[in-house]
Coordinates of C-alpha atoms in Angstrom, one line a residue:
M229 CA 124.3 129.6 122.8
R230 CA 123.3 128.7 126.3
A231 CA 122.5 125.1 127.1
L232 CA 121.1 123.4 130.2
I233 CA 122.5 119.9 130.6
V234 CA 120.7 117.8 133.2
T235 CA 122.2 114.7 134.8
A236 CA 120.9 112.5 137.6
V237 CA 124.0 112.2 139.8
A238 CA 127.2 114.1 140.5
A239 CA 129.5 111.5 138.8
E240 CA 127.6 112.1 135.5
A241 CA 127.7 115.9 135.9
D242 CA 131.5 115.7 136.5
S243 CA 132.0 113.6 133.4
V244 CA 130.0 116.0 131.3
A245 CA 131.8 119.0 132.7
A246 CA 135.2 117.4 132.1
G247 CA 134.2 117.1 128.4
L248 CA 133.3 120.7 128.3
T249 CA 136.3 122.0 130.2
P250 CA 138.7 124.2 128.1
H251 CA 142.3 123.0 128.2
P252 CA 144.0 124.2 130.2
D253 CA 141.3 125.1 132.7
P254 CA 142.9 127.4 135.4
V255 CA 139.6 128.2 137.1
T256 CA 136.9 125.6 137.9
P257 CA 133.7 127.3 138.9
E258 CA 132.3 126.3 142.3
P259 CA 128.9 124.5 142.0
R260 CA 125.9 126.6 143.2
T261 CA 122.6 125.4 144.7
L262 CA 119.2 126.2 143.2
P263 CA 116.0 126.2 145.1
G264 CA 115.1 122.6 145.9
G265 CA 118.7 121.6 146.6
Y266 CA 119.7 121.1 143.0
L267 CA 123.4 121.6 142.2
I268 CA 124.6 123.3 139.1
T269 CA 128.0 124.2 137.7
R270 CA 128.9 126.4 134.7
R271 CA 131.3 125.7 131.8
D272 CA 132.1 128.3 129.2
L273 CA 133.5 127.5 125.8
P274 CA 133.8 129.9 122.8
G275 CA 130.2 130.2 121.6
L276 CA 128.8 127.9 124.3
A277 CA 127.8 128.5 127.9
A278 CA 126.7 125.3 129.5
D279 CA 125.1 124.9 132.9
V280 CA 125.4 121.3 134.1
L281 CA 122.7 120.4 136.6
V282 CA 122.5 117.5 139.1
G283 CA 118.8 116.9 139.0
G284 CA 118.2 113.6 140.8
V285 CA 117.2 110.1 139.8
G286 CA 114.0 109.4 138.0
P287 CA 111.6 111.3 135.7
A288 CA 109.9 113.3 138.4
A289 CA 113.1 114.6 140.0
A290 CA 114.5 115.4 136.6
A291 CA 111.4 117.3 135.6
A292 CA 111.3 119.3 138.8
A293 CA 115.0 120.2 138.7
T294 CA 114.8 121.1 135.0
A295 CA 111.7 123.3 135.5
T296 CA 113.3 125.1 138.4
A297 CA 116.5 125.9 136.4
L298 CA 114.5 127.0 133.3
A299 CA 112.4 129.4 135.5
L300 CA 115.5 131.1 136.7
A301 CA 117.5 131.6 133.5
D302 CA 117.2 131.8 129.7
Y303 CA 118.4 128.8 127.6
S304 CA 118.4 127.8 124.0
L305 CA 118.6 124.0 124.4
V306 CA 118.1 121.4 127.1
I307 CA 120.1 118.2 127.2
S308 CA 119.4 115.1 129.3
A309 CA 122.7 113.3 129.8
G310 CA 124.2 110.4 131.7
I311 CA 124.7 106.6 131.7
G312 CA 122.1 104.0 131.1
G313 CA 121.4 100.5 129.9
G314 CA 122.0 99.5 126.2
F315 CA 119.9 97.2 124.1
A316 CA 122.3 94.5 122.7
P317 CA 123.7 94.1 120.2
A318 CA 123.0 97.6 118.9
A319 CA 124.4 99.5 121.9
P320 CA 127.3 97.6 123.5
L321 CA 129.0 98.6 126.8
G322 CA 131.0 101.8 126.6
S323 CA 129.1 103.1 123.5
L324 CA 127.0 106.2 123.2
V325 CA 123.4 106.6 122.2
V326 CA 121.8 109.9 121.0
A327 CA 118.1 109.8 121.1
D328 CA 116.0 110.4 118.0
A329 CA 113.0 110.0 120.3
L330 CA 112.6 110.4 124.1
V331 CA 110.0 107.8 125.1
A332 CA 108.2 107.3 128.4
A333 CA 108.2 103.5 128.1
D334 CA 106.1 102.7 131.2
L335 CA 103.7 105.7 131.3
G336 CA 100.3 104.2 130.5
A337 CA 98.1 101.3 131.6
E338 CA 98.4 97.5 131.7
T339 CA 95.3 95.8 130.0
P340 CA 94.4 92.2 129.3
E341 CA 95.4 93.0 125.7
G342 CA 98.8 94.5 126.7
F343 CA 100.3 97.8 127.5
L344 CA 98.6 101.0 126.4
P345 CA 100.7 104.2 126.3
V346 CA 99.3 107.3 127.9
Q347 CA 98.3 109.0 124.7
E348 CA 96.1 106.1 123.7
L349 CA 94.2 106.6 127.0
G350 CA 93.6 110.2 126.0
F351 CA 96.0 111.7 128.4
G352 CA 99.0 113.7 127.3
R353 CA 101.9 112.1 125.4
S354 CA 104.7 109.6 125.8
V355 CA 107.1 110.7 123.1
H356 CA 109.2 113.8 122.6
L357 CA 111.3 114.4 119.5
P358 CA 114.5 116.3 119.4
P359 CA 115.5 118.5 116.5
A360 CA 116.2 115.9 113.8
E361 CA 119.2 117.6 112.3
L362 CA 120.8 118.3 115.7
A363 CA 120.3 114.7 116.8
A364 CA 121.8 113.4 113.6
R365 CA 124.8 115.7 113.7
A366 CA 125.4 114.9 117.4
A367 CA 125.3 111.1 116.7
E368 CA 127.7 111.6 113.8
A369 CA 130.2 113.7 115.7
T370 CA 130.3 111.4 118.7
G371 CA 130.1 108.1 116.9
A372 CA 126.9 107.3 118.7
L373 CA 124.0 105.1 117.8
L374 CA 121.0 107.3 116.8
A375 CA 117.9 105.5 118.3
P376 CA 115.0 106.0 120.7
V377 CA 116.0 106.2 124.3
L378 CA 113.4 104.8 126.7
T379 CA 112.6 106.5 130.1
V380 CA 111.6 104.0 132.8
S381 CA 110.7 104.4 136.4
T382 CA 112.1 101.0 137.2
V383 CA 115.4 99.8 135.7
T384 CA 115.1 96.6 133.7
G385 CA 116.5 93.7 135.7
S386 CA 115.1 90.5 134.0
A387 CA 115.1 88.8 130.6
P388 CA 111.2 88.9 130.4
R389 CA 111.1 92.6 131.0
A390 CA 113.9 93.2 128.4
T391 CA 112.0 91.1 125.9
E392 CA 108.8 93.0 126.5
L393 CA 110.4 96.4 126.1
A394 CA 112.3 95.3 122.9
A395 CA 109.0 94.0 121.5
R396 CA 107.2 97.3 122.1
H397 CA 110.2 99.4 121.0
P398 CA 112.2 97.3 118.5
L399 CA 114.4 100.3 117.5
A400 CA 115.3 101.3 121.1
G401 CA 119.0 101.9 121.7
A402 CA 119.0 102.5 125.5
E403 CA 117.0 102.9 128.6
A404 CA 117.5 105.4 131.4
M405 CA 115.4 107.1 134.1
E406 CA 115.3 110.9 133.3
G407 CA 115.1 111.8 129.7
F408 CA 111.3 112.1 129.3
G409 CA 111.0 114.2 132.5
V410 CA 113.6 116.6 131.2
A411 CA 111.8 116.8 127.9
E412 CA 108.4 117.5 129.6
A413 CA 110.0 120.5 131.4
A414 CA 111.7 121.7 128.3
A415 CA 108.5 121.5 126.3
A416 CA 106.6 123.5 128.9
H417 CA 109.1 126.3 128.2
G418 CA 109.0 125.9 124.5
L419 CA 112.6 124.6 124.3
P420 CA 114.1 121.8 122.2
V421 CA 115.6 118.8 123.9
L422 CA 118.4 116.3 123.2
E423 CA 119.4 113.1 125.1
V424 CA 122.8 111.5 125.2
R425 CA 123.4 108.2 127.0
A426 CA 126.6 106.3 127.6
V427 CA 126.0 102.5 128.0
S428 CA 127.2 101.1 131.4
N429 CA 125.2 97.8 131.3
A430 CA 123.1 95.7 129.1
V431 CA 119.3 95.9 129.3
G432 CA 118.4 92.5 130.8
P433 CA 119.1 90.4 133.9
R434 CA 120.6 92.5 136.6
D435 CA 124.3 91.6 136.9
R436 CA 126.3 94.3 138.8
A437 CA 129.6 92.4 138.1
A438 CA 129.2 93.0 134.4
W439 CA 128.5 96.7 134.6
R440 CA 131.2 99.1 133.3
I441 CA 130.3 102.4 134.9
G442 CA 133.8 103.8 134.6
D443 CA 134.0 103.1 130.9
A444 CA 130.6 104.7 130.4
L445 CA 131.6 107.8 132.3
A446 CA 134.7 108.1 130.2
A447 CA 132.6 107.7 127.1
L448 CA 130.3 110.5 128.3
T449 CA 133.3 112.8 128.7
A450 CA 134.7 112.0 125.2
G451 CA 131.2 112.4 123.8
F452 CA 130.7 115.9 125.2
R453 CA 134.2 116.9 124.0
A454 CA 133.1 116.0 120.5
L455 CA 129.6 117.5 121.0
G456 CA 130.6 121.0 121.9
P457 CA 131.3 122.2 118.4
V458 CA 128.1 120.7 117.2
L459 CA 126.1 122.6 119.8
V460 CA 127.9 125.9 118.9
N461 CA 127.2 125.4 115.2
W462 CA 123.6 124.6 115.8
G463 CA 123.1 127.5 118.2
E464 CA 124.6 130.0 115.7
R465 CA 122.3 128.7 113.0
H466 CA 119.3 128.7 115.3
E467 CA 120.0 132.3 116.4
R468 CA 120.4 133.5 112.8
H469 CA 117.1 131.9 111.9
E470 CA 115.3 133.5 114.8
H471 CA 116.9 136.9 114.0
R472 CA 115.8 136.6 110.3
E473 CA 112.2 135.6 111.4
H474 CA 112.1 138.6 113.8
H475 CA 113.1 141.1 111.0
E476 CA 110.7 139.5 108.5
Y477 CA 107.9 139.8 111.1
R478 CA 108.6 143.4 111.7

């Protein structure tokens, strides 16, 4: 099983890598640079090879970095991971959210009647769905909330904006800035996608003093420590299924 895990910044990548680091870890691979300046490091566990990519902030940067990595190596799964805002009270600070849908929440058009998502305009899509069983098992193993994760280009910083998003997406658990971009690149390569978010702040009025970034990064590490066996199990089952289909086709 080989997975590509895409984060926005180095602190998130370090937290993910720490969760995937065997204990003890005598050798820490040096990060390498991909075309475009994207940094990537490798973690190897029994049954799981994980490349952790620092892809940049926002859906466009995440899509570009993911597409670059996918063009250079073969993967079975792509994961968008990092910290984000949580919708209270379902996703409190320091908790985890695993996406059952990756939603481009502000990709569309404003109209006098309200917001129209891009697919209602006849252009593309605004939702990607992960493998349902994988997402459910990931949420169970990590103690995460299983809920839609919204991708936004502008982080929510006011009560009216939070209310608007919650009204349009009443089941949403978190918002972040990269998941949908990662999913678009994965879909272009025919690969499944998963998103895992640790909650550092509440979606709503911007209050830096209330953010708990350290707690969220620690939750991300713990989450990936628990997620590793789930990924290995899913990868083994996925490979057996593909092997069986190949022989049946022949």
